[in-house]
């Protein structure tokens, strides 16, 4: 039991069952609060004044004079930190190499070098077109700067020691991938994502149907796996398919070998880029593992495990996150080979290795790495908890005071603690997690939120006394997802609506979690269970899944109940026209979809499969492939 107590968890002391509907901000100023009606959204006053809306039964009003002293101290501390940060940035700028200069042997590459675009000669000429849409030079510069500042540090794998114009001439696919991803959440150029998406899908289809025998298309495919296009239904997200294609292509090019591709005439910067590209292939495979239950072959990740020294700070942070996911994959594989019931103490012993990575990389550790680590631990414990629930034989767990139930309650308490820490890490002021992070972060936040809601139903004895904590965590998660919405109907919007529906039902004690009948793969099924439960709350039947679906009219992740908003489906646009009229014409989807899905799901096949030889499957890939 001492080992169980050594695992870091937040304080989860039972709270009073008395309901405190007013948030702390409204109680502080003694104003009426409508938090009970708006939950999980913030109350009207907090939303209007951009205040933190949180319920705390132990809250005590703070006198104005005392609060003024606290604010003054916080302001002084903030000014001191800003002054120290400015001084450190000035020192870094003075010692940084000139933009566009190549690093010398023995020097770490600069994180500030990202595709020169200081003059018109560095930009594509004439202005680039995708379909009928022109992207002007100033828009290209703004989007590439935005990608460098907000996105690139999460996947620093590109050879950026060239101009934007050179990149466009050498690899239009990589150029347009950066443009389409960077424009999605851009403050002024988000409209480009909408107008360019259809033409980009056509370019994507043509590129992936040809052999991927150069580095740039593989890198573009990796970036697209990290930041996928917005799917209309999550079951139609092709990221896992793209992951298999680019990993297969990388292995066929020999990027996983320590000598690199074309080793006889390769230089140091090129070998570094190839090594980082292979590490990113492993990263996207690991990030999908908790959903699919499928990982790289055991011998593949050990072929090349790092990149040449020295490393820039971006590269160090990327390698640290990759090491977390790699260790998670190994741990999950070990647990998957154990058929007997695994003791909770053994799980904690395995998770201590993950905790040790924080100390090993303490110099470059940040909140984003913490989210990756907490997410890995959450997936390990959750997968074991789901196994225990399946052994019980019922989704609604019976309340029996037996030794096995006590062990499962301890495990549920640990899972709840990790999920709580993950959500609070997202919402802490120091984190500043924004929607530019890879989709893996969004999935972990969504997993933690739906997991807490499910546990509040399935394990009422464990979670019931912490009702106020549950409400605050769900409210925080909902507000993050809602703030990330770009347009009504995107995946953040649908996820927020799903959490809102489940949270309101849970607060009224009307939430009854269902289990998916035909969840694909062997990964964690919590999200699938939440989707099925949401459909039940809307009075809909469970969808039979992407291979045997009854209708394409079933929305995913929840949509609002307004009937005046047209529903966009997988195959039909809002206007009623087929989304892909040429590709989907005269096709019997049930006849070919299962074979295509099985082909991409079998990881023994892609290693030796050449996408150009599509006739091996008896289908016309050029006509039938939909994105």
Coordinates of C-alpha atoms in Angstrom, one line a residue:
X1 CA 0.0 0.0 0.0
X2 CA 3.0 2.3 0.5
X3 CA 3.7 2.0 -3.2
X4 CA 0.2 3.2 -4.0
X5 CA 0.6 6.2 -1.8
X6 CA 3.9 7.1 -3.5
X7 CA 2.2 7.8 -6.8
X8 CA 1.7 11.5 -7.3
X9 CA -2.0 12.4 -7.3
X10 CA -3.9 15.6 -6.6
X11 CA -5.8 15.9 -3.3
X12 CA -9.0 14.1 -3.8
X13 CA -10.6 14.4 -0.4
X14 CA -14.4 13.8 -0.4
X15 CA -16.4 17.0 -0.8
X16 CA -19.6 17.9 0.8
X17 CA -22.7 16.6 -1.1
X18 CA -24.3 20.0 -0.7
X19 CA -24.7 21.6 -4.0
X20 CA -23.2 25.1 -4.4
X21 CA -24.6 26.4 -7.7
X22 CA -23.0 29.9 -7.6
X23 CA -19.5 30.2 -8.9
X24 CA -16.7 31.8 -6.7
X25 CA -16.6 35.0 -8.9
X26 CA -20.3 35.7 -8.3
X27 CA -20.1 34.8 -4.7
X28 CA -17.2 37.2 -4.2
X29 CA -19.3 40.2 -5.3
X30 CA -22.7 38.7 -4.0
X31 CA -24.4 38.6 -7.4
X32 CA -26.9 36.1 -8.7
X33 CA -25.2 33.3 -10.7
X34 CA -26.9 31.2 -13.4
X35 CA -24.1 28.6 -13.5
X36 CA -26.6 25.8 -12.9
X37 CA -28.4 26.6 -16.1
X38 CA -25.3 27.2 -18.3
X39 CA -23.2 24.3 -17.1
X40 CA -20.7 23.2 -18.3
X41 CA -20.3 26.6 -20.0
X42 CA -19.4 29.6 -17.8
X43 CA -22.1 31.6 -16.2
X44 CA -23.4 34.7 -18.0
X45 CA -21.5 37.2 -15.8
X46 CA -18.1 35.3 -16.1
X47 CA -18.5 34.8 -19.8
X48 CA -19.3 38.5 -20.3
X49 CA -16.3 39.7 -18.2
X50 CA -13.9 36.9 -19.2
X51 CA -13.6 35.6 -15.6
X52 CA -12.8 32.1 -14.3
X53 CA -16.1 30.4 -13.5
X54 CA -15.5 27.7 -10.9
X55 CA -17.5 26.2 -8.0
X56 CA -15.8 25.8 -4.7
X57 CA -17.8 24.7 -1.6
X58 CA -15.0 25.9 0.7
X59 CA -14.8 29.4 -0.8
X60 CA -14.8 32.3 1.5
X61 CA -15.1 35.9 0.3
X62 CA -12.0 38.0 0.3
X63 CA -12.1 41.5 1.6
X64 CA -11.4 44.1 -1.1
X65 CA -8.3 45.6 0.7
X66 CA -6.7 42.2 1.1
X67 CA -7.4 41.4 -2.6
X68 CA -5.8 44.7 -3.7
X69 CA -2.6 43.7 -1.9
X70 CA -2.6 40.3 -3.5
X71 CA -3.1 41.8 -7.0
X72 CA -0.3 44.3 -6.4
X73 CA 2.1 41.5 -5.4
X74 CA 1.1 39.4 -8.4
X75 CA 1.7 42.4 -10.7
X76 CA 5.2 43.0 -9.2
X77 CA 6.1 39.4 -9.7
X78 CA 4.9 39.4 -13.3
X79 CA 6.9 42.5 -14.1
X80 CA 10.0 40.9 -12.6
X81 CA 9.5 37.8 -14.7
X82 CA 9.0 39.9 -17.9
X83 CA 12.2 41.8 -17.2
X84 CA 14.2 38.6 -16.7
X85 CA 12.7 37.1 -19.9
X86 CA 13.5 40.2 -22.0
X87 CA 17.1 40.2 -20.7
X88 CA 17.5 36.5 -21.6
X89 CA 16.0 37.0 -25.1
X90 CA 18.4 39.9 -25.8
X91 CA 21.3 37.6 -24.8
X92 CA 20.1 34.8 -27.1
X93 CA 19.6 37.2 -30.0
X94 CA 23.1 38.6 -29.6
X95 CA 24.6 35.0 -29.7
X96 CA 22.3 33.6 -32.4
X97 CA 23.7 33.0 -35.8
X98 CA 22.7 35.1 -38.8
X99 CA 19.4 34.1 -40.4
X100 CA 20.0 31.8 -43.4
X101 CA 23.5 30.7 -42.4
X102 CA 24.2 27.0 -42.2
X103 CA 25.4 25.5 -38.9
X104 CA 29.1 24.6 -38.9
X105 CA 30.3 21.1 -37.9
X106 CA 29.9 20.7 -34.1
X107 CA 27.3 23.5 -33.8
X108 CA 23.6 22.9 -33.0
X109 CA 21.3 24.1 -35.8
X110 CA 19.4 27.3 -35.0
X111 CA 15.7 27.2 -34.2
X112 CA 15.4 30.7 -35.8
X113 CA 16.2 29.6 -39.4
X114 CA 13.0 28.8 -41.2
X115 CA 12.8 29.3 -45.0
X116 CA 14.2 32.7 -46.0
X117 CA 11.5 35.1 -47.2
X118 CA 13.1 38.5 -46.6
X119 CA 12.7 39.7 -50.2
X120 CA 10.4 39.0 -53.2
X121 CA 13.2 36.9 -54.8
X122 CA 12.7 34.4 -51.9
X123 CA 9.0 34.0 -52.6
X124 CA 7.3 31.9 -55.4
X125 CA 7.1 33.8 -58.7
X126 CA 4.5 34.1 -60.1
X127 CA 2.2 34.0 -57.1
X128 CA 1.2 30.3 -56.3
X129 CA -2.2 29.0 -57.3
X130 CA -4.0 26.0 -55.9
X131 CA -7.0 25.2 -58.2
X132 CA -8.4 28.6 -59.0
X133 CA -7.3 30.3 -55.7
X134 CA -4.3 32.6 -55.7
X135 CA -2.3 33.1 -52.5
X136 CA -0.6 36.5 -52.5
X137 CA 3.0 37.0 -51.4
X138 CA 2.2 38.8 -48.2
X139 CA -0.2 36.0 -47.3
X140 CA 2.5 33.4 -47.9
X141 CA 4.9 35.2 -45.6
X142 CA 2.3 35.6 -42.9
X143 CA 1.3 31.9 -43.0
X144 CA 4.9 30.6 -43.0
X145 CA 5.8 32.9 -40.1
X146 CA 2.7 31.7 -38.2
X147 CA 3.6 28.0 -38.9
X148 CA 7.2 28.7 -37.6
X149 CA 6.0 30.4 -34.4
X150 CA 3.1 28.1 -33.5
X151 CA 3.4 24.7 -35.2
X152 CA 7.0 23.9 -36.2
X153 CA 8.4 23.3 -32.7
X154 CA 6.1 20.3 -32.3
X155 CA 7.5 18.6 -35.4
X156 CA 10.9 20.1 -36.3
X157 CA 11.8 17.8 -39.1
X158 CA 12.2 19.9 -42.2
X159 CA 15.2 21.2 -44.1
X160 CA 14.5 24.9 -43.7
X161 CA 17.8 26.2 -45.0
X162 CA 16.3 27.4 -48.3
X163 CA 13.9 30.0 -49.6
X164 CA 10.1 29.6 -49.7
X165 CA 10.3 29.9 -53.5
X166 CA 12.8 27.0 -53.7
X167 CA 10.5 24.9 -51.5
X168 CA 7.6 25.6 -53.8
X169 CA 9.5 24.6 -56.9
X170 CA 11.0 21.4 -55.3
X171 CA 7.9 20.2 -53.4
X172 CA 4.5 21.9 -54.0
X173 CA 2.8 19.3 -51.9
X174 CA 4.9 20.2 -48.8
X175 CA 4.4 23.9 -49.5
X176 CA 0.6 23.7 -49.7
X177 CA 0.5 21.4 -46.7
X178 CA 2.2 24.1 -44.6
X179 CA -0.2 26.7 -46.0
X180 CA -3.4 24.7 -45.4
X181 CA -2.4 23.8 -41.8
X182 CA -1.1 27.3 -40.9
X183 CA -4.3 29.0 -42.2
X184 CA -6.7 26.9 -40.1
X185 CA -6.4 28.9 -36.9
X186 CA -4.8 32.1 -38.3
X187 CA -6.5 35.2 -37.0
X188 CA -7.0 36.9 -40.4
X189 CA -6.3 34.2 -43.0
X190 CA -8.5 31.4 -41.8
X191 CA -10.8 31.8 -44.8
X192 CA -8.0 30.3 -47.0
X193 CA -8.3 27.0 -45.3
X194 CA -12.0 26.8 -46.4
X195 CA -11.4 27.8 -50.0
X196 CA -8.3 25.7 -50.5
X197 CA -9.4 22.5 -48.8
X198 CA -11.1 20.9 -51.8
X199 CA -8.2 21.6 -54.2
X200 CA -5.7 20.5 -51.6
X201 CA -7.6 17.2 -51.2
X202 CA -7.2 16.6 -55.0
X203 CA -3.4 17.3 -54.7
X204 CA -3.2 15.0 -51.7
X205 CA -4.9 12.2 -53.5
X206 CA -2.6 12.4 -56.6
X207 CA 0.5 12.6 -54.4
X208 CA -0.4 9.6 -52.2
X209 CA -1.4 7.4 -55.2
X210 CA 2.1 7.8 -56.6
X211 CA 5.2 6.1 -55.1
X212 CA 6.6 8.3 -52.3
X213 CA 10.3 8.0 -53.2
X214 CA 11.5 11.5 -52.0
X215 CA 11.8 13.0 -48.6
X216 CA 9.5 16.0 -48.9
X217 CA 6.2 14.2 -49.6
X218 CA 6.9 11.9 -46.6
X219 CA 7.5 14.9 -44.4
X220 CA 4.3 16.5 -45.7
X221 CA 2.4 13.3 -44.9
X222 CA 3.8 13.3 -41.4
X223 CA 2.7 16.9 -40.8
X224 CA -0.7 15.9 -42.1
X225 CA -0.9 13.1 -39.6
X226 CA 0.1 15.4 -36.7
X227 CA -2.4 18.1 -37.8
X228 CA -5.1 16.3 -39.9
X229 CA -7.7 18.0 -41.9
X230 CA -11.0 18.4 -40.1
X231 CA -13.1 15.2 -40.7
X232 CA -16.8 15.4 -40.8
X233 CA -17.0 12.2 -38.7
X234 CA -14.1 10.9 -36.7
X235 CA -14.5 7.4 -38.2
X236 CA -13.6 9.0 -41.5
X237 CA -10.3 10.5 -40.2
X238 CA -7.7 9.0 -42.6
X239 CA -4.7 9.9 -40.4
X240 CA -4.0 6.2 -39.6
X241 CA -4.0 5.3 -43.3
X242 CA -1.6 8.2 -44.0
X243 CA 0.6 7.0 -41.1
X244 CA 0.9 3.6 -42.7
X245 CA 1.7 5.0 -46.1
X246 CA 4.5 7.4 -45.0
X247 CA 6.0 4.8 -42.6
X248 CA 6.1 2.2 -45.3
X249 CA 7.7 4.7 -47.7
X250 CA 10.3 5.8 -45.1
X251 CA 11.3 2.2 -44.5
X252 CA 11.5 1.5 -48.3
X253 CA 13.8 4.5 -48.5
X254 CA 15.9 3.2 -45.6
X255 CA 15.4 6.2 -43.3
X256 CA 15.3 3.9 -40.3
X257 CA 18.9 2.8 -40.9
X258 CA 21.7 4.5 -39.0
X259 CA 23.6 5.2 -42.3
X260 CA 20.7 7.0 -43.8
X261 CA 19.3 7.0 -47.4
X262 CA 21.9 7.2 -50.2
X263 CA 24.6 6.9 -47.6
X264 CA 27.5 7.1 -50.2
X265 CA 26.9 10.8 -50.9
X266 CA 24.9 12.1 -48.0
X267 CA 26.1 15.1 -46.1
X268 CA 25.5 15.9 -42.4
X269 CA 22.5 18.2 -42.7
X270 CA 20.7 15.8 -45.0
X271 CA 21.4 12.9 -42.7
X272 CA 20.0 14.9 -39.8
X273 CA 16.8 15.7 -41.7
X274 CA 16.4 12.0 -42.6
X275 CA 16.9 10.9 -39.0
X276 CA 14.3 13.4 -37.7
X277 CA 11.9 12.3 -40.4
X278 CA 12.1 8.7 -39.2
X279 CA 11.7 9.8 -35.6
X280 CA 8.6 11.6 -36.6
X281 CA 7.3 8.5 -38.3
X282 CA 7.7 6.7 -35.0
X283 CA 6.0 9.6 -33.2
X284 CA 2.8 9.5 -35.2
X285 CA 2.6 5.7 -34.9
X286 CA 3.0 5.9 -31.1
X287 CA 0.4 8.7 -30.9
X288 CA -2.2 6.5 -32.6
X289 CA -1.5 3.4 -30.6
X290 CA -3.8 4.1 -27.7
X291 CA -6.8 4.3 -30.1
X292 CA -5.9 1.5 -32.5
X293 CA -4.0 -0.9 -30.2
X294 CA -1.6 -1.4 -33.0
X295 CA 2.1 -0.4 -33.0
X296 CA 5.2 -0.6 -35.1
X297 CA 6.8 -4.0 -35.4
X298 CA 9.0 -4.4 -32.2
X299 CA 12.3 -4.4 -34.1
X300 CA 11.6 -1.3 -36.2
X301 CA 11.7 1.5 -33.6
X302 CA 15.1 0.2 -32.3
X303 CA 16.8 0.6 -35.6
X304 CA 17.3 4.4 -35.3
X305 CA 16.5 6.0 -31.9
X306 CA 18.1 9.5 -32.1
X307 CA 19.5 12.2 -34.3
X308 CA 23.1 13.3 -34.7
X309 CA 24.4 15.6 -32.0
X310 CA 24.4 18.4 -31.1
X311 CA 20.7 19.2 -30.8
X312 CA 18.8 22.5 -30.9
X313 CA 16.3 23.2 -28.2
X314 CA 13.4 22.3 -30.5
X315 CA 15.1 19.0 -31.3
X316 CA 15.7 18.2 -27.7
X317 CA 12.0 18.9 -26.8
X318 CA 10.9 16.8 -29.7
X319 CA 13.2 13.9 -28.7
X320 CA 11.9 14.1 -25.1
X321 CA 8.3 13.7 -26.2
X322 CA 9.2 11.0 -28.6
X323 CA 10.9 9.1 -25.8
X324 CA 7.8 9.3 -23.7
X325 CA 5.6 7.8 -26.4
X326 CA 8.2 5.2 -27.3
X327 CA 8.3 4.0 -23.6
X328 CA 4.5 4.0 -23.5
X329 CA 4.4 1.8 -26.6
X330 CA 6.8 -0.7 -25.1
X331 CA 4.9 -0.7 -21.7
X332 CA 1.6 -1.3 -23.5
X333 CA 3.1 -4.1 -25.5
X334 CA 4.4 -5.8 -22.4
X335 CA 1.0 -5.5 -20.7
X336 CA -0.8 -6.8 -23.8
X337 CA 1.2 -10.0 -23.6
X338 CA 0.2 -10.7 -20.0
X339 CA -3.1 -12.6 -19.9
X340 CA -3.4 -12.8 -16.2
X341 CA -4.7 -10.0 -14.0
X342 CA -2.0 -7.4 -13.4
X343 CA -1.6 -6.0 -9.9
X344 CA -2.0 -2.3 -9.6
X345 CA 1.4 -2.0 -7.9
X346 CA 3.0 -3.5 -11.0
X347 CA 1.4 -0.9 -13.2
X348 CA 2.8 1.8 -10.9
X349 CA 6.2 0.3 -11.1
X350 CA 6.0 0.5 -14.9
X351 CA 4.8 4.1 -14.8
X352 CA 7.7 5.1 -12.7
X353 CA 9.9 4.6 -15.7
X354 CA 7.8 7.3 -17.5
X355 CA 8.2 9.6 -14.5
X356 CA 11.9 9.2 -14.6
X357 CA 11.9 10.8 -18.1
X358 CA 10.9 14.0 -16.5
X359 CA 14.0 14.1 -14.4
X360 CA 16.2 13.0 -17.3
X361 CA 15.0 15.8 -19.5
X362 CA 14.5 18.4 -16.7
X363 CA 16.4 21.1 -18.6
X364 CA 14.0 21.2 -21.5
X365 CA 10.9 19.8 -19.8
X366 CA 7.7 21.8 -20.3
X367 CA 3.9 21.6 -19.8
X368 CA 3.4 20.1 -23.2
X369 CA 5.8 17.2 -22.3
X370 CA 3.9 16.9 -19.1
X371 CA 0.6 16.4 -21.0
X372 CA 2.2 13.7 -23.2
X373 CA 3.5 11.9 -20.1
X374 CA 0.2 12.2 -18.2
X375 CA -1.6 11.0 -21.3
X376 CA 0.6 8.0 -21.6
X377 CA 0.1 7.0 -17.9
X378 CA -3.7 7.6 -18.3
X379 CA -3.9 5.3 -21.3
X380 CA -1.9 2.6 -19.5
X381 CA -4.2 2.6 -16.4
X382 CA -7.3 3.1 -18.4
X383 CA -6.6 0.1 -20.7
X384 CA -6.1 -2.1 -17.6
X385 CA -9.3 -0.6 -16.0
X386 CA -11.3 -1.4 -19.1
X387 CA -10.0 -5.0 -19.0
X388 CA -11.1 -5.3 -15.4
X389 CA -14.6 -3.9 -16.3
X390 CA -15.0 -6.4 -19.1
X391 CA -14.1 -9.2 -16.8
X392 CA -16.9 -8.1 -14.5
X393 CA -19.3 -8.8 -17.4
X394 CA -21.4 -5.6 -17.1
X395 CA -20.9 -2.0 -18.1
X396 CA -22.8 -0.9 -15.0
X397 CA -20.6 -2.2 -12.3
X398 CA -22.2 -3.8 -9.3
X399 CA -21.3 -2.4 -5.9
X400 CA -19.9 -5.4 -4.1
X401 CA -17.5 -5.1 -1.1
X402 CA -15.0 -7.8 -2.2
X403 CA -11.3 -7.8 -2.4
X404 CA -11.4 -7.5 -6.3
X405 CA -13.7 -4.6 -6.1
X406 CA -11.4 -2.9 -3.6
X407 CA -8.5 -3.3 -6.0
X408 CA -10.5 -1.9 -8.9
X409 CA -11.6 1.0 -6.8
X410 CA -8.0 1.9 -6.1
X411 CA -7.2 1.7 -9.8
X412 CA -10.2 3.9 -10.6
X413 CA -9.0 6.4 -8.0
X414 CA -5.6 6.5 -9.7
X415 CA -7.1 7.0 -13.1
X416 CA -9.3 9.8 -11.9
X417 CA -6.3 11.5 -10.3
X418 CA -4.3 11.4 -13.5
X419 CA -7.2 12.6 -15.6
X420 CA -7.7 15.5 -13.2
X421 CA -4.0 16.5 -13.4
X422 CA -4.1 16.3 -17.2
X423 CA -7.1 18.6 -17.4
X424 CA -5.6 21.1 -14.9
X425 CA -2.3 21.1 -16.8
X426 CA -4.2 22.3 -19.9
X427 CA -6.0 25.0 -17.9
X428 CA -3.1 26.3 -15.7
X429 CA -2.0 29.8 -16.5
X430 CA 1.6 28.6 -17.1
X431 CA 0.6 26.2 -19.8
X432 CA -1.0 28.4 -22.4
X433 CA -1.9 25.4 -24.5
X434 CA -3.5 26.7 -27.7
X435 CA -5.3 25.1 -30.6
X436 CA -2.0 24.9 -32.6
X437 CA -0.9 21.8 -30.7
X438 CA -1.0 18.4 -32.5
X439 CA -4.3 16.6 -32.6
X440 CA -2.9 14.1 -30.1
X441 CA -3.2 16.8 -27.3
X442 CA -6.9 17.4 -28.2
X443 CA -7.6 13.7 -28.1
X444 CA -6.0 13.3 -24.7
X445 CA -8.0 16.2 -23.3
X446 CA -11.2 14.7 -24.8
X447 CA -10.3 11.3 -23.4
X448 CA -9.7 12.6 -19.9
X449 CA -13.0 14.5 -19.9
X450 CA -15.2 11.6 -21.2
X451 CA -13.3 9.2 -18.9
X452 CA -14.2 11.3 -15.8
X453 CA -17.8 11.4 -16.9
X454 CA -17.9 7.6 -17.5
X455 CA -16.2 6.9 -14.1
X456 CA -18.7 9.1 -12.3
X457 CA -21.4 6.7 -13.5
X458 CA -19.6 3.3 -13.4
X459 CA -17.8 3.9 -10.1
X460 CA -20.1 6.1 -8.0
X461 CA -18.6 5.0 -4.7
X462 CA -15.2 6.3 -5.8
X463 CA -16.2 9.4 -7.7
X464 CA -19.5 10.3 -6.1
X465 CA -18.0 12.1 -3.1
X466 CA -16.0 14.3 -5.5
X467 CA -19.0 15.7 -7.4
X468 CA -17.8 19.3 -7.2
X469 CA -14.4 18.4 -8.5
X470 CA -15.9 16.5 -11.4
X471 CA -18.1 19.5 -12.3
X472 CA -15.2 21.9 -12.2
X473 CA -13.0 19.6 -14.4
X474 CA -15.7 19.1 -17.0
X475 CA -16.4 22.8 -17.1
X476 CA -12.7 23.6 -17.6
X477 CA -12.4 21.0 -20.4
X478 CA -15.6 22.2 -22.1
X479 CA -14.4 25.8 -22.1
X480 CA -11.1 24.9 -23.6
X481 CA -12.7 23.0 -26.5
X482 CA -15.3 25.6 -27.0
X483 CA -12.6 28.3 -27.2
X484 CA -10.7 26.3 -29.8
X485 CA -13.7 26.2 -32.2
X486 CA -13.0 27.9 -35.5
X487 CA -16.3 27.3 -37.2
X488 CA -19.5 25.6 -36.2
X489 CA -19.3 21.9 -36.9
X490 CA -15.5 21.4 -36.6
X491 CA -14.2 18.6 -34.4
X492 CA -13.6 20.9 -31.4
X493 CA -17.2 22.1 -31.7
X494 CA -18.6 18.6 -31.9
X495 CA -16.4 17.5 -29.0
X496 CA -17.6 20.4 -26.8
X497 CA -21.3 19.6 -27.7
X498 CA -20.8 16.0 -26.7
X499 CA -19.3 16.9 -23.4
X500 CA -22.0 19.4 -22.8
X501 CA -24.7 16.8 -23.4
X502 CA -23.1 14.2 -21.2
X503 CA -22.3 16.7 -18.4
X504 CA -25.9 18.0 -18.3
X505 CA -27.2 14.4 -18.1
X506 CA -24.7 13.5 -15.4
X507 CA -25.6 16.5 -13.3
X508 CA -29.3 15.5 -13.4
X509 CA -28.3 11.9 -12.5
X510 CA -29.7 10.7 -15.9
X511 CA -26.5 9.6 -17.5
X512 CA -26.3 5.9 -18.3
X513 CA -23.1 5.0 -20.1
X514 CA -23.3 2.5 -22.9
X515 CA -20.6 0.4 -24.5
X516 CA -19.9 0.3 -28.2
X517 CA -20.9 -3.0 -29.7
X518 CA -18.4 -3.1 -32.4
X519 CA -15.5 -0.8 -31.5
X520 CA -12.6 -1.3 -34.0
X521 CA -9.2 -2.4 -32.9
X522 CA -7.9 -3.3 -29.5
X523 CA -7.3 0.2 -28.2
X524 CA -9.1 2.2 -25.5
X525 CA -12.9 2.5 -26.3
X526 CA -13.9 5.3 -23.9
X527 CA -14.4 7.8 -26.7
X528 CA -16.4 5.4 -28.7
X529 CA -18.6 4.6 -25.7
X530 CA -19.2 8.3 -25.1
X531 CA -20.3 8.7 -28.8
X532 CA -22.7 5.8 -28.4
X533 CA -24.1 7.2 -25.2
X534 CA -24.5 10.7 -26.8
X535 CA -26.5 9.1 -29.6
X536 CA -28.7 7.3 -27.1
X537 CA -29.4 10.7 -25.3
X538 CA -30.5 12.0 -28.7
X539 CA -32.8 9.0 -29.2
X540 CA -30.6 7.6 -32.0
X541 CA -29.5 4.0 -32.5
X542 CA -25.9 3.1 -32.3
X543 CA -24.1 3.5 -35.7
X544 CA -22.8 0.2 -36.9
X545 CA -19.4 1.8 -37.7
X546 CA -17.6 2.8 -40.9
X547 CA -17.7 -0.6 -42.5
X548 CA -21.4 -1.4 -41.9
X549 CA -23.0 1.9 -41.4
X550 CA -26.8 2.2 -41.9
X551 CA -26.7 5.8 -43.1
X552 CA -24.3 8.6 -43.6
X553 CA -26.7 11.0 -41.9
X554 CA -25.6 10.1 -38.4
X555 CA -23.6 13.0 -36.9
X556 CA -20.5 12.3 -34.8
X557 CA -19.3 13.8 -31.6
X558 CA -22.7 15.5 -31.2
X559 CA -24.3 18.5 -32.8
X560 CA -26.7 21.0 -31.5
X561 CA -30.4 20.2 -31.6
X562 CA -31.3 23.1 -33.9
X563 CA -33.2 21.9 -37.0
X564 CA -32.5 25.0 -39.0
X565 CA -28.8 24.1 -39.4
X566 CA -28.1 21.8 -42.3
X567 CA -26.1 18.7 -41.5
X568 CA -23.0 18.0 -43.5
X569 CA -22.4 14.3 -44.0
X570 CA -19.5 12.3 -45.2
X571 CA -20.7 12.0 -48.8
X572 CA -23.1 15.0 -49.2
X573 CA -22.4 18.7 -49.0
X574 CA -24.8 21.1 -47.3
X575 CA -26.3 22.0 -50.8
X576 CA -27.1 18.3 -51.4
X577 CA -24.5 17.7 -54.1
X578 CA -22.1 14.8 -53.7
X579 CA -18.9 15.9 -52.0
X580 CA -16.8 13.8 -54.4
X581 CA -19.1 13.3 -57.5
X582 CA -16.4 11.8 -59.7
X583 CA -14.9 9.4 -57.2
X584 CA -18.1 8.2 -55.5
X585 CA -20.2 7.7 -58.6
X586 CA -21.6 4.1 -59.2
X587 CA -19.6 2.6 -56.3
X588 CA -20.9 0.0 -54.0
X589 CA -19.2 1.2 -50.8
X590 CA -19.9 -1.9 -48.6
X591 CA -18.2 -4.1 -51.3
X592 CA -14.8 -2.3 -51.3
X593 CA -14.6 -0.3 -48.0
X594 CA -13.9 -3.4 -45.7
X595 CA -11.1 -4.6 -47.9
X596 CA -9.5 -1.2 -48.1
X597 CA -9.8 -0.7 -44.3
X598 CA -8.4 -4.2 -43.6
X599 CA -5.5 -3.5 -45.9
X600 CA -4.5 -0.3 -44.0
X601 CA -5.2 -1.9 -40.6
X602 CA -2.9 -4.9 -41.2
X603 CA 0.6 -3.7 -40.3
X604 CA 2.2 -6.8 -41.7
X605 CA 1.0 -5.7 -45.2
X606 CA 2.1 -2.0 -45.5
X607 CA 5.8 -2.8 -45.0
X608 CA 5.9 -4.6 -48.3
X609 CA 3.0 -2.9 -50.1
X610 CA 3.6 -0.5 -52.9
X611 CA 0.7 1.9 -53.3
X612 CA 1.2 2.0 -57.0
X613 CA 0.2 -1.7 -57.4
X614 CA -3.4 -1.1 -56.4
X615 CA -4.8 -3.8 -58.6
X616 CA -3.6 -6.4 -56.1
X617 CA -6.7 -5.5 -54.1
X618 CA -9.1 -5.8 -57.0
X619 CA -10.2 -2.1 -56.8
X620 CA -9.4 1.0 -58.8
X621 CA -7.7 3.2 -56.2
X622 CA -7.7 6.3 -58.4
X623 CA -11.4 6.1 -58.8
X624 CA -12.4 4.8 -55.3
X625 CA -10.1 6.4 -52.9
X626 CA -11.9 9.1 -50.9
X627 CA -10.3 11.4 -48.4

